[in-house]
Amino acid sequence: MNFLNSWIDQFQKLYIDRADIINEWKEKGGHCLGYIYAHVPEELMHAAGILPVQMLEAGGPVVKAYRCLPQFFCYQGLGNLELAMRGDYDYMDGVVISHSCDPIRKVYGVWENNIPMKFSHFLPLPLKSEPRALQYYEEELNIFKKALEKFVGAEITEEKILSSISIYNKNRELVRKLYELRKEDSPIISGSDLVDVLKSSVVVPREVHNDILEGMLHDISLAQPAEKKEGKGKRIFVSLISMNDRPLMEMIEDLGAQVVLDDMAMGARYHWAPVEFAKGEGSLAALSRRYVNAVPFAGRYPREKRADMLIEMCKAYGIDGAIFKIERYCDPYLFENPYAEQRFRDAGITVLSLDYGNIKAEGGRVRTRIQAFLETLK
């Protein structure tokens, strides 16, 4: 599909050229801060003239990070620390790390003690979403806001925050439209191509990403039915964390299935919940409610909420089967996996759990298991 490939090429180029784009942003007087996962309010950084950049571990060998962390540590922590110690993140002025889980909490301390930075901030995150937790997180966001103001030497006004919220909400809305297209019997955009769209969104100015995404959606709306048809296959939900797991999606698609829904940290569950305002509510309160109440990830409570929301989404997308990638050395996901599997089976959704470290080295075994799984689906 040539017209769509040309758009995907643009998103791929954005990601490849991210360092140049970030340096251009900084040359104009801006700053750049890295963050891990979807639990850091990018809107506050953007409102301060800071470009928030998601740190995506590259999947290469770990050498230097083993000086600080053991080998049985999650790769999200090890991989990103390795890149920082190698100097690959030198274009960043610092990092903001949220308490997504205990290992990532420890990474912050190691990072702060081993990587020279102009700014660093640790942002606690409540385990629950009750009213007291929202109030607590709002207070933490206010502390974070003051730290950012001190760093940039300027006030972050309510108007600036509202403007940034509008930009990020627009991006979430546009990405949700892409996911809505995945509900079709023959989706126009593959799950693996969607990953390229998402990866570029978290490493470049979101307003730039919005412009390109709007153009692609416009072209899709004008496409002829013949251009949209891709052929049918089993509709698969994939639960994983990292956007570097694109090869897994490609393998599923090569075997004739369609990845129509995902559970990536910066995928569907990040884009499903915009920042919304209650009557008379300020921006920090709205941000607090959004980031605490978004589709939860493993380790947040109650765990029933996460399972309920994922199963509801799967039913809306007509999922035939679910594939869970078990994250090695990730205690929250390892603890949750048996419960999640059972909940999906109780809901009538067939499940496959995959445990592998390097898909390039273990691709044959993984491919055989996926192929056998697809053959069992009715």
GROMACS .gro file of C-alpha atoms in nm:
model
  378
    1MET     CA    1   0.000   0.000   0.000
    2ASN     CA    2   0.221   0.278  -0.134
    3PHE     CA    3   0.034   0.582  -0.001
    4LEU     CA    4   0.045   0.444   0.356
    5ASN     CA    5   0.407   0.330   0.331
    6SER     CA    6   0.512   0.684   0.246
    7TRP     CA    7   0.356   0.807   0.570
    8ILE     CA    8   0.511   0.529   0.779
    9ASP     CA    9   0.848   0.620   0.625
   10GLN     CA   10   0.803   0.973   0.761
   11PHE     CA   11   0.742   0.847   1.113
   12GLN     CA   12   1.042   0.615   1.089
   13LYS     CA   13   1.257   0.908   0.976
   14LEU     CA   14   1.138   1.117   1.271
   15TYR     CA   15   1.262   0.847   1.507
   16ILE     CA   16   1.593   0.800   1.324
   17ASP     CA   17   1.657   1.176   1.320
   18ARG     CA   18   1.544   1.230   1.680
   19ALA     CA   19   1.887   1.349   1.807
   20ASP     CA   20   1.905   1.615   1.534
   21ILE     CA   21   1.547   1.725   1.604
   22ILE     CA   22   1.619   1.748   1.977
   23ASN     CA   23   1.939   1.945   1.922
   24GLU     CA   24   1.749   2.186   1.696
   25TRP     CA   25   1.493   2.231   1.975
   26LYS     CA   26   1.772   2.310   2.221
   27GLU     CA   27   1.944   2.551   1.982
   28LYS     CA   28   1.623   2.755   1.989
   29GLY     CA   29   1.654   2.789   2.367
   30GLY     CA   30   1.464   2.482   2.480
   31HIS     CA   31   1.567   2.201   2.714
   32CYS     CA   32   1.533   1.824   2.693
   33LEU     CA   33   1.455   1.578   2.971
   34GLY     CA   34   1.431   1.202   2.940
   35TYR     CA   35   1.172   0.987   3.115
   36ILE     CA   36   1.084   0.618   3.139
   37TYR     CA   37   0.734   0.474   3.085
   38ALA     CA   38   0.400   0.653   3.075
   39HIS     CA   39   0.370   0.784   3.429
   40VAL     CA   40   0.551   1.118   3.399
   41PRO     CA   41   0.325   1.415   3.308
   42GLU     CA   42   0.487   1.534   2.986
   43GLU     CA   43   0.249   1.831   2.976
   44LEU     CA   44   0.425   1.999   3.270
   45MET     CA   45   0.767   1.966   3.106
   46HIS     CA   46   0.635   2.086   2.770
   47ALA     CA   47   0.474   2.389   2.939
   48ALA     CA   48   0.818   2.481   3.076
   49GLY     CA   49   0.973   2.482   2.727
   50ILE     CA   50   1.121   2.137   2.784
   51LEU     CA   51   1.102   1.858   2.527
   52PRO     CA   52   1.006   1.534   2.708
   53VAL     CA   53   1.176   1.235   2.543
   54GLN     CA   54   1.088   0.876   2.626
   55MET     CA   55   1.402   0.670   2.686
   56LEU     CA   56   1.360   0.350   2.482
   57GLU     CA   57   1.619   0.084   2.557
   58ALA     CA   58   1.789  -0.027   2.236
   59GLY     CA   59   1.802  -0.402   2.298
   60GLY     CA   60   2.179  -0.430   2.254
   61PRO     CA   61   2.440  -0.589   2.483
   62VAL     CA   62   2.479  -0.463   2.838
   63VAL     CA   63   2.836  -0.405   2.959
   64LYS     CA   64   2.879  -0.089   3.167
   65ALA     CA   65   2.545  -0.109   3.348
   66TYR     CA   66   2.646  -0.442   3.505
   67ARG     CA   67   2.888  -0.244   3.719
   68CYS     CA   68   2.587  -0.099   3.899
   69LEU     CA   69   2.302  -0.347   3.855
   70PRO     CA   70   2.284  -0.729   3.863
   71GLN     CA   71   2.221  -0.942   3.555
   72PHE     CA   72   1.881  -1.048   3.688
   73PHE     CA   73   1.749  -0.693   3.652
   74CYS     CA   74   1.473  -0.592   3.408
   75TYR     CA   75   1.603  -0.486   3.070
   76GLN     CA   76   1.408  -0.159   3.074
   77GLY     CA   77   1.630  -0.049   3.361
   78LEU     CA   78   1.952  -0.213   3.244
   79GLY     CA   79   1.917  -0.111   2.880
   80ASN     CA   80   1.846   0.255   2.949
   81LEU     CA   81   2.122   0.280   3.209
   82GLU     CA   82   2.363   0.122   2.960
   83LEU     CA   83   2.278   0.382   2.697
   84ALA     CA   84   2.323   0.662   2.950
   85MET     CA   85   2.662   0.531   3.065
   86ARG     CA   86   2.770   0.495   2.701
   87GLY     CA   87   2.683   0.859   2.636
   88ASP     CA   88   2.392   0.792   2.400
   89TYR     CA   89   2.168   1.021   2.606
   90ASP     CA   90   2.414   1.310   2.627
   91TYR     CA   91   2.175   1.532   2.432
   92MET     CA   92   1.942   1.525   2.736
   93ASP     CA   93   1.976   1.778   3.017
   94GLY     CA   94   1.858   1.527   3.273
   95VAL     CA   95   1.592   1.273   3.365
   96VAL     CA   96   1.258   1.247   3.539
   97ILE     CA   97   1.180   0.899   3.668
   98SER     CA   98   0.853   0.795   3.825
   99HIS     CA   99   0.797   0.517   4.078
  100SER     CA  100   0.656   0.279   3.819
  101CYS     CA  101   0.803  -0.013   4.012
  102ASP     CA  102   1.073  -0.078   4.270
  103PRO     CA  103   1.349  -0.166   4.017
  104ILE     CA  104   1.294   0.157   3.821
  105ARG     CA  105   1.297   0.341   4.154
  106LYS     CA  106   1.643   0.196   4.218
  107VAL     CA  107   1.757   0.291   3.867
  108TYR     CA  108   1.694   0.654   3.955
  109GLY     CA  109   1.941   0.643   4.243
  110VAL     CA  110   2.206   0.467   4.034
  111TRP     CA  111   2.151   0.712   3.749
  112GLU     CA  112   2.178   1.015   3.974
  113ASN     CA  113   2.507   0.892   4.121
  114ASN     CA  114   2.672   0.788   3.794
  115ILE     CA  115   2.547   1.014   3.513
  116PRO     CA  116   2.632   1.388   3.505
  117MET     CA  117   2.305   1.584   3.471
  118LYS     CA  118   2.181   1.941   3.493
  119PHE     CA  119   1.847   1.827   3.634
  120SER     CA  120   1.696   1.517   3.790
  121HIS     CA  121   1.370   1.451   3.966
  122PHE     CA  122   1.203   1.147   4.118
  123LEU     CA  123   0.824   1.149   4.099
  124PRO     CA  124   0.634   0.919   4.339
  125LEU     CA  125   0.320   0.752   4.202
  126PRO     CA  126   0.034   0.624   4.420
  127LEU     CA  127  -0.046   0.254   4.406
  128LYS     CA  128  -0.419   0.323   4.431
  129SER     CA  129  -0.660   0.575   4.279
  130GLU     CA  130  -0.870   0.670   4.581
  131PRO     CA  131  -0.934   1.042   4.660
  132ARG     CA  132  -0.646   1.067   4.909
  133ALA     CA  133  -0.408   0.927   4.649
  134LEU     CA  134  -0.519   1.188   4.394
  135GLN     CA  135  -0.462   1.466   4.646
  136TYR     CA  136  -0.119   1.327   4.732
  137TYR     CA  137  -0.018   1.306   4.366
  138GLU     CA  138  -0.140   1.659   4.297
  139GLU     CA  139   0.090   1.782   4.575
  140GLU     CA  140   0.379   1.588   4.420
  141LEU     CA  141   0.302   1.747   4.082
  142ASN     CA  142   0.319   2.089   4.245
  143ILE     CA  143   0.664   2.004   4.384
  144PHE     CA  144   0.766   1.884   4.037
  145LYS     CA  145   0.635   2.207   3.880
  146LYS     CA  146   0.839   2.420   4.120
  147ALA     CA  147   1.152   2.216   4.045
  148LEU     CA  148   1.100   2.268   3.671
  149GLU     CA  149   1.047   2.642   3.721
  150LYS     CA  150   1.373   2.666   3.913
  151PHE     CA  151   1.552   2.469   3.638
  152VAL     CA  152   1.430   2.685   3.345
  153GLY     CA  153   1.425   3.010   3.542
  154ALA     CA  154   1.068   3.096   3.448
  155GLU     CA  155   0.716   3.054   3.582
  156ILE     CA  156   0.501   2.777   3.440
  157THR     CA  157   0.168   2.958   3.414
  158GLU     CA  158  -0.174   2.795   3.410
  159GLU     CA  159  -0.218   2.917   3.051
  160LYS     CA  160   0.100   2.740   2.941
  161ILE     CA  161  -0.006   2.415   3.107
  162LEU     CA  162  -0.352   2.432   2.947
  163SER     CA  163  -0.191   2.488   2.606
  164SER     CA  164   0.038   2.187   2.649
  165ILE     CA  165  -0.251   1.972   2.771
  166SER     CA  166  -0.440   2.065   2.454
  167ILE     CA  167  -0.145   1.958   2.234
  168TYR     CA  168  -0.101   1.623   2.410
  169ASN     CA  169  -0.475   1.555   2.422
  170LYS     CA  170  -0.491   1.617   2.048
  171ASN     CA  171  -0.215   1.361   1.991
  172ARG     CA  172  -0.399   1.105   2.206
  173GLU     CA  173  -0.717   1.170   2.008
  174LEU     CA  174  -0.539   1.124   1.673
  175VAL     CA  175  -0.370   0.801   1.786
  176ARG     CA  176  -0.703   0.670   1.918
  177LYS     CA  177  -0.844   0.723   1.568
  178LEU     CA  178  -0.571   0.494   1.436
  179TYR     CA  179  -0.667   0.235   1.695
  180GLU     CA  180  -1.034   0.273   1.600
  181LEU     CA  181  -0.936   0.179   1.244
  182ARG     CA  182  -0.802  -0.146   1.389
  183LYS     CA  183  -1.159  -0.250   1.466
  184GLU     CA  184  -1.224  -0.304   1.095
  185ASP     CA  185  -1.221  -0.660   0.957
  186SER     CA  186  -0.922  -0.574   0.735
  187PRO     CA  187  -0.737  -0.291   0.914
  188ILE     CA  188  -0.556  -0.049   0.688
  189ILE     CA  189  -0.255  -0.013   0.920
  190SER     CA  190  -0.074  -0.311   1.071
  191GLY     CA  191   0.010  -0.340   1.438
  192SER     CA  192   0.383  -0.333   1.362
  193ASP     CA  193   0.351  -0.016   1.151
  194LEU     CA  194   0.154   0.146   1.431
  195VAL     CA  195   0.457   0.093   1.656
  196ASP     CA  196   0.660   0.321   1.427
  197VAL     CA  197   0.395   0.590   1.464
  198LEU     CA  198   0.403   0.557   1.844
  199LYS     CA  199   0.783   0.544   1.879
  200SER     CA  200   0.824   0.870   1.689
  201SER     CA  201   0.559   1.044   1.900
  202VAL     CA  202   0.757   1.016   2.225
  203VAL     CA  203   1.093   1.144   2.098
  204VAL     CA  204   0.999   1.456   1.896
  205PRO     CA  205   0.786   1.767   1.967
  206ARG     CA  206   0.429   1.643   1.991
  207GLU     CA  207   0.298   1.933   1.780
  208VAL     CA  208   0.523   1.819   1.493
  209HIS     CA  209   0.391   1.464   1.532
  210ASN     CA  210   0.033   1.595   1.534
  211ASP     CA  211   0.077   1.766   1.195
  212ILE     CA  212   0.209   1.453   1.024
  213LEU     CA  213  -0.047   1.227   1.190
  214GLU     CA  214  -0.332   1.451   1.078
  215GLY     CA  215  -0.204   1.432   0.722
  216MET     CA  216  -0.190   1.053   0.731
  217LEU     CA  217  -0.541   1.021   0.876
  218HIS     CA  218  -0.671   1.258   0.607
  219ASP     CA  219  -0.517   1.042   0.333
  220ILE     CA  220  -0.658   0.728   0.492
  221SER     CA  221  -1.007   0.883   0.492
  222LEU     CA  222  -0.975   0.945   0.117
  223ALA     CA  223  -0.836   0.601   0.035
  224GLN     CA  224  -1.040   0.375  -0.189
  225PRO     CA  225  -1.179   0.048  -0.048
  226ALA     CA  226  -0.943  -0.148  -0.273
  227GLU     CA  227  -0.646   0.033  -0.116
  228LYS     CA  228  -0.764  -0.044   0.234
  229LYS     CA  229  -0.809  -0.418   0.194
  230GLU     CA  230  -0.525  -0.625   0.339
  231GLY     CA  231  -0.675  -0.970   0.384
  232LYS     CA  232  -0.823  -1.121   0.696
  233GLY     CA  233  -0.655  -1.317   0.971
  234LYS     CA  234  -0.700  -1.402   1.337
  235ARG     CA  235  -0.735  -1.090   1.549
  236ILE     CA  236  -0.470  -1.083   1.822
  237PHE     CA  237  -0.418  -0.879   2.139
  238VAL     CA  238  -0.055  -0.854   2.250
  239SER     CA  239   0.043  -0.765   2.606
  240LEU     CA  240   0.398  -0.633   2.635
  241ILE     CA  241   0.582  -0.331   2.772
  242SER     CA  242   0.842  -0.209   2.525
  243MET     CA  243   0.794  -0.061   2.179
  244ASN     CA  244   1.115  -0.241   2.086
  245ASP     CA  245   0.908  -0.560   2.066
  246ARG     CA  246   0.802  -0.473   1.711
  247PRO     CA  247   0.973  -0.796   1.582
  248LEU     CA  248   0.719  -0.999   1.783
  249MET     CA  249   0.432  -0.821   1.612
  250GLU     CA  250   0.596  -0.870   1.272
  251MET     CA  251   0.631  -1.242   1.342
  252ILE     CA  252   0.263  -1.271   1.434
  253GLU     CA  253   0.166  -1.085   1.116
  254ASP     CA  254   0.402  -1.293   0.900
  255LEU     CA  255   0.210  -1.599   1.022
  256GLY     CA  256  -0.113  -1.453   0.885
  257ALA     CA  257  -0.268  -1.300   1.196
  258GLN     CA  258  -0.347  -0.936   1.272
  259VAL     CA  259  -0.225  -0.750   1.581
  260VAL     CA  260  -0.522  -0.519   1.633
  261LEU     CA  261  -0.473  -0.424   2.000
  262ASP     CA  262  -0.179  -0.393   2.238
  263ASP     CA  263  -0.093  -0.321   2.598
  264MET     CA  264   0.235  -0.135   2.545
  265ALA     CA  265   0.335   0.122   2.806
  266MET     CA  266   0.310   0.400   2.544
  267GLY     CA  267   0.050   0.224   2.330
  268ALA     CA  268  -0.325   0.187   2.361
  269ARG     CA  269  -0.353   0.231   2.737
  270TYR     CA  270  -0.151   0.555   2.730
  271HIS     CA  271  -0.370   0.710   2.460
  272TRP     CA  272  -0.708   0.594   2.589
  273ALA     CA  273  -0.737   0.850   2.869
  274PRO     CA  274  -0.711   1.223   2.787
  275VAL     CA  275  -0.671   1.492   3.051
  276GLU     CA  276  -1.025   1.600   3.141
  277PHE     CA  277  -1.137   1.880   3.371
  278ALA     CA  278  -1.404   1.874   3.636
  279LYS     CA  279  -1.596   2.196   3.700
  280GLY     CA  280  -1.374   2.457   3.860
  281GLU     CA  281  -1.072   2.226   3.858
  282GLY     CA  282  -0.714   2.342   3.802
  283SER     CA  283  -0.464   2.183   3.567
  284LEU     CA  284  -0.264   1.997   3.835
  285ALA     CA  285  -0.576   1.832   3.975
  286ALA     CA  286  -0.680   1.726   3.623
  287LEU     CA  287  -0.332   1.590   3.549
  288SER     CA  288  -0.333   1.403   3.880
  289ARG     CA  289  -0.661   1.230   3.803
  290ARG     CA  290  -0.554   1.141   3.450
  291TYR     CA  291  -0.217   0.988   3.538
  292VAL     CA  292  -0.344   0.800   3.841
  293ASN     CA  293  -0.663   0.673   3.677
  294ALA     CA  294  -0.531   0.584   3.329
  295VAL     CA  295  -0.557   0.221   3.216
  296PRO     CA  296  -0.341   0.065   3.489
  297PHE     CA  297  -0.029  -0.144   3.447
  298ALA     CA  298   0.094  -0.441   3.647
  299GLY     CA  299   0.166  -0.352   4.007
  300ARG     CA  300  -0.119  -0.100   4.043
  301TYR     CA  301  -0.419  -0.184   4.257
  302PRO     CA  302  -0.683  -0.310   4.246
  303ARG     CA  303  -0.555  -0.554   3.986
  304GLU     CA  304  -0.914  -0.643   3.890
  305LYS     CA  305  -0.949  -0.297   3.734
  306ARG     CA  306  -0.667  -0.360   3.488
  307ALA     CA  307  -0.800  -0.703   3.387
  308ASP     CA  308  -1.156  -0.569   3.350
  309MET     CA  309  -1.045  -0.281   3.126
  310LEU     CA  310  -0.823  -0.497   2.904
  311ILE     CA  311  -1.090  -0.763   2.859
  312GLU     CA  312  -1.349  -0.497   2.778
  313MET     CA  313  -1.116  -0.351   2.513
  314CYS     CA  314  -1.049  -0.697   2.369
  315LYS     CA  315  -1.421  -0.764   2.332
  316ALA     CA  316  -1.471  -0.429   2.159
  317TYR     CA  317  -1.201  -0.524   1.907
  318GLY     CA  318  -1.330  -0.876   1.843
  319ILE     CA  319  -1.011  -1.041   1.967
  320ASP     CA  320  -0.967  -1.410   1.878
  321GLY     CA  321  -0.665  -1.470   2.100
  322ALA     CA  322  -0.426  -1.298   2.339
  323ILE     CA  323  -0.048  -1.329   2.351
  324PHE     CA  324   0.129  -1.226   2.672
  325LYS     CA  325   0.501  -1.163   2.655
  326ILE     CA  326   0.637  -1.243   3.001
  327GLU     CA  327   0.894  -0.980   3.094
  328ARG     CA  328   1.198  -1.148   3.243
  329TYR     CA  329   1.301  -1.025   3.588
  330CYS     CA  330   0.994  -0.800   3.605
  331ASP     CA  331   0.828  -0.893   3.934
  332PRO     CA  332   0.503  -0.694   3.884
  333TYR     CA  333   0.430  -0.858   3.548
  334LEU     CA  334   0.547  -1.203   3.659
  335PHE     CA  335   0.321  -1.178   3.965
  336GLU     CA  336   0.023  -1.061   3.760
  337ASN     CA  337   0.055  -1.303   3.467
  338PRO     CA  338  -0.122  -1.610   3.616
  339TYR     CA  339  -0.412  -1.395   3.735
  340ALA     CA  340  -0.442  -1.212   3.400
  341GLU     CA  341  -0.429  -1.537   3.202
  342GLN     CA  342  -0.707  -1.690   3.410
  343ARG     CA  343  -0.924  -1.380   3.381
  344PHE     CA  344  -0.886  -1.384   3.001
  345ARG     CA  345  -0.968  -1.755   2.982
  346ASP     CA  346  -1.274  -1.703   3.202
  347ALA     CA  347  -1.382  -1.436   2.953
  348GLY     CA  348  -1.353  -1.689   2.668
  349ILE     CA  349  -1.028  -1.551   2.522
  350THR     CA  350  -0.760  -1.809   2.435
  351VAL     CA  351  -0.418  -1.716   2.577
  352LEU     CA  352  -0.053  -1.786   2.492
  353SER     CA  353   0.229  -1.674   2.722
  354LEU     CA  354   0.576  -1.634   2.573
  355ASP     CA  355   0.899  -1.620   2.772
  356TYR     CA  356   1.209  -1.521   2.581
  357GLY     CA  357   1.500  -1.285   2.614
  358ASN     CA  358   1.625  -1.220   2.261
  359ILE     CA  359   1.383  -1.288   1.978
  360LYS     CA  360   1.666  -1.290   1.723
  361ALA     CA  361   1.838  -1.574   1.907
  362GLU     CA  362   1.517  -1.758   2.003
  363GLY     CA  363   1.306  -1.670   1.700
  364GLY     CA  364   1.261  -2.027   1.578
  365ARG     CA  365   1.117  -2.146   1.909
  366VAL     CA  366   0.894  -1.840   1.945
  367ARG     CA  367   0.767  -1.867   1.588
  368THR     CA  368   0.676  -2.235   1.632
  369ARG     CA  369   0.479  -2.160   1.948
  370ILE     CA  370   0.289  -1.871   1.786
  371GLN     CA  371   0.211  -2.081   1.478
  372ALA     CA  372   0.076  -2.364   1.692
  373PHE     CA  373  -0.127  -2.115   1.898
  374LEU     CA  374  -0.286  -1.959   1.587
  375GLU     CA  375  -0.382  -2.303   1.462
  376THR     CA  376  -0.580  -2.367   1.781
  377LEU     CA  377  -0.795  -2.056   1.735
  378LYS     CA  378  -1.137  -2.122   1.588
   0.00000   0.00000   0.00000
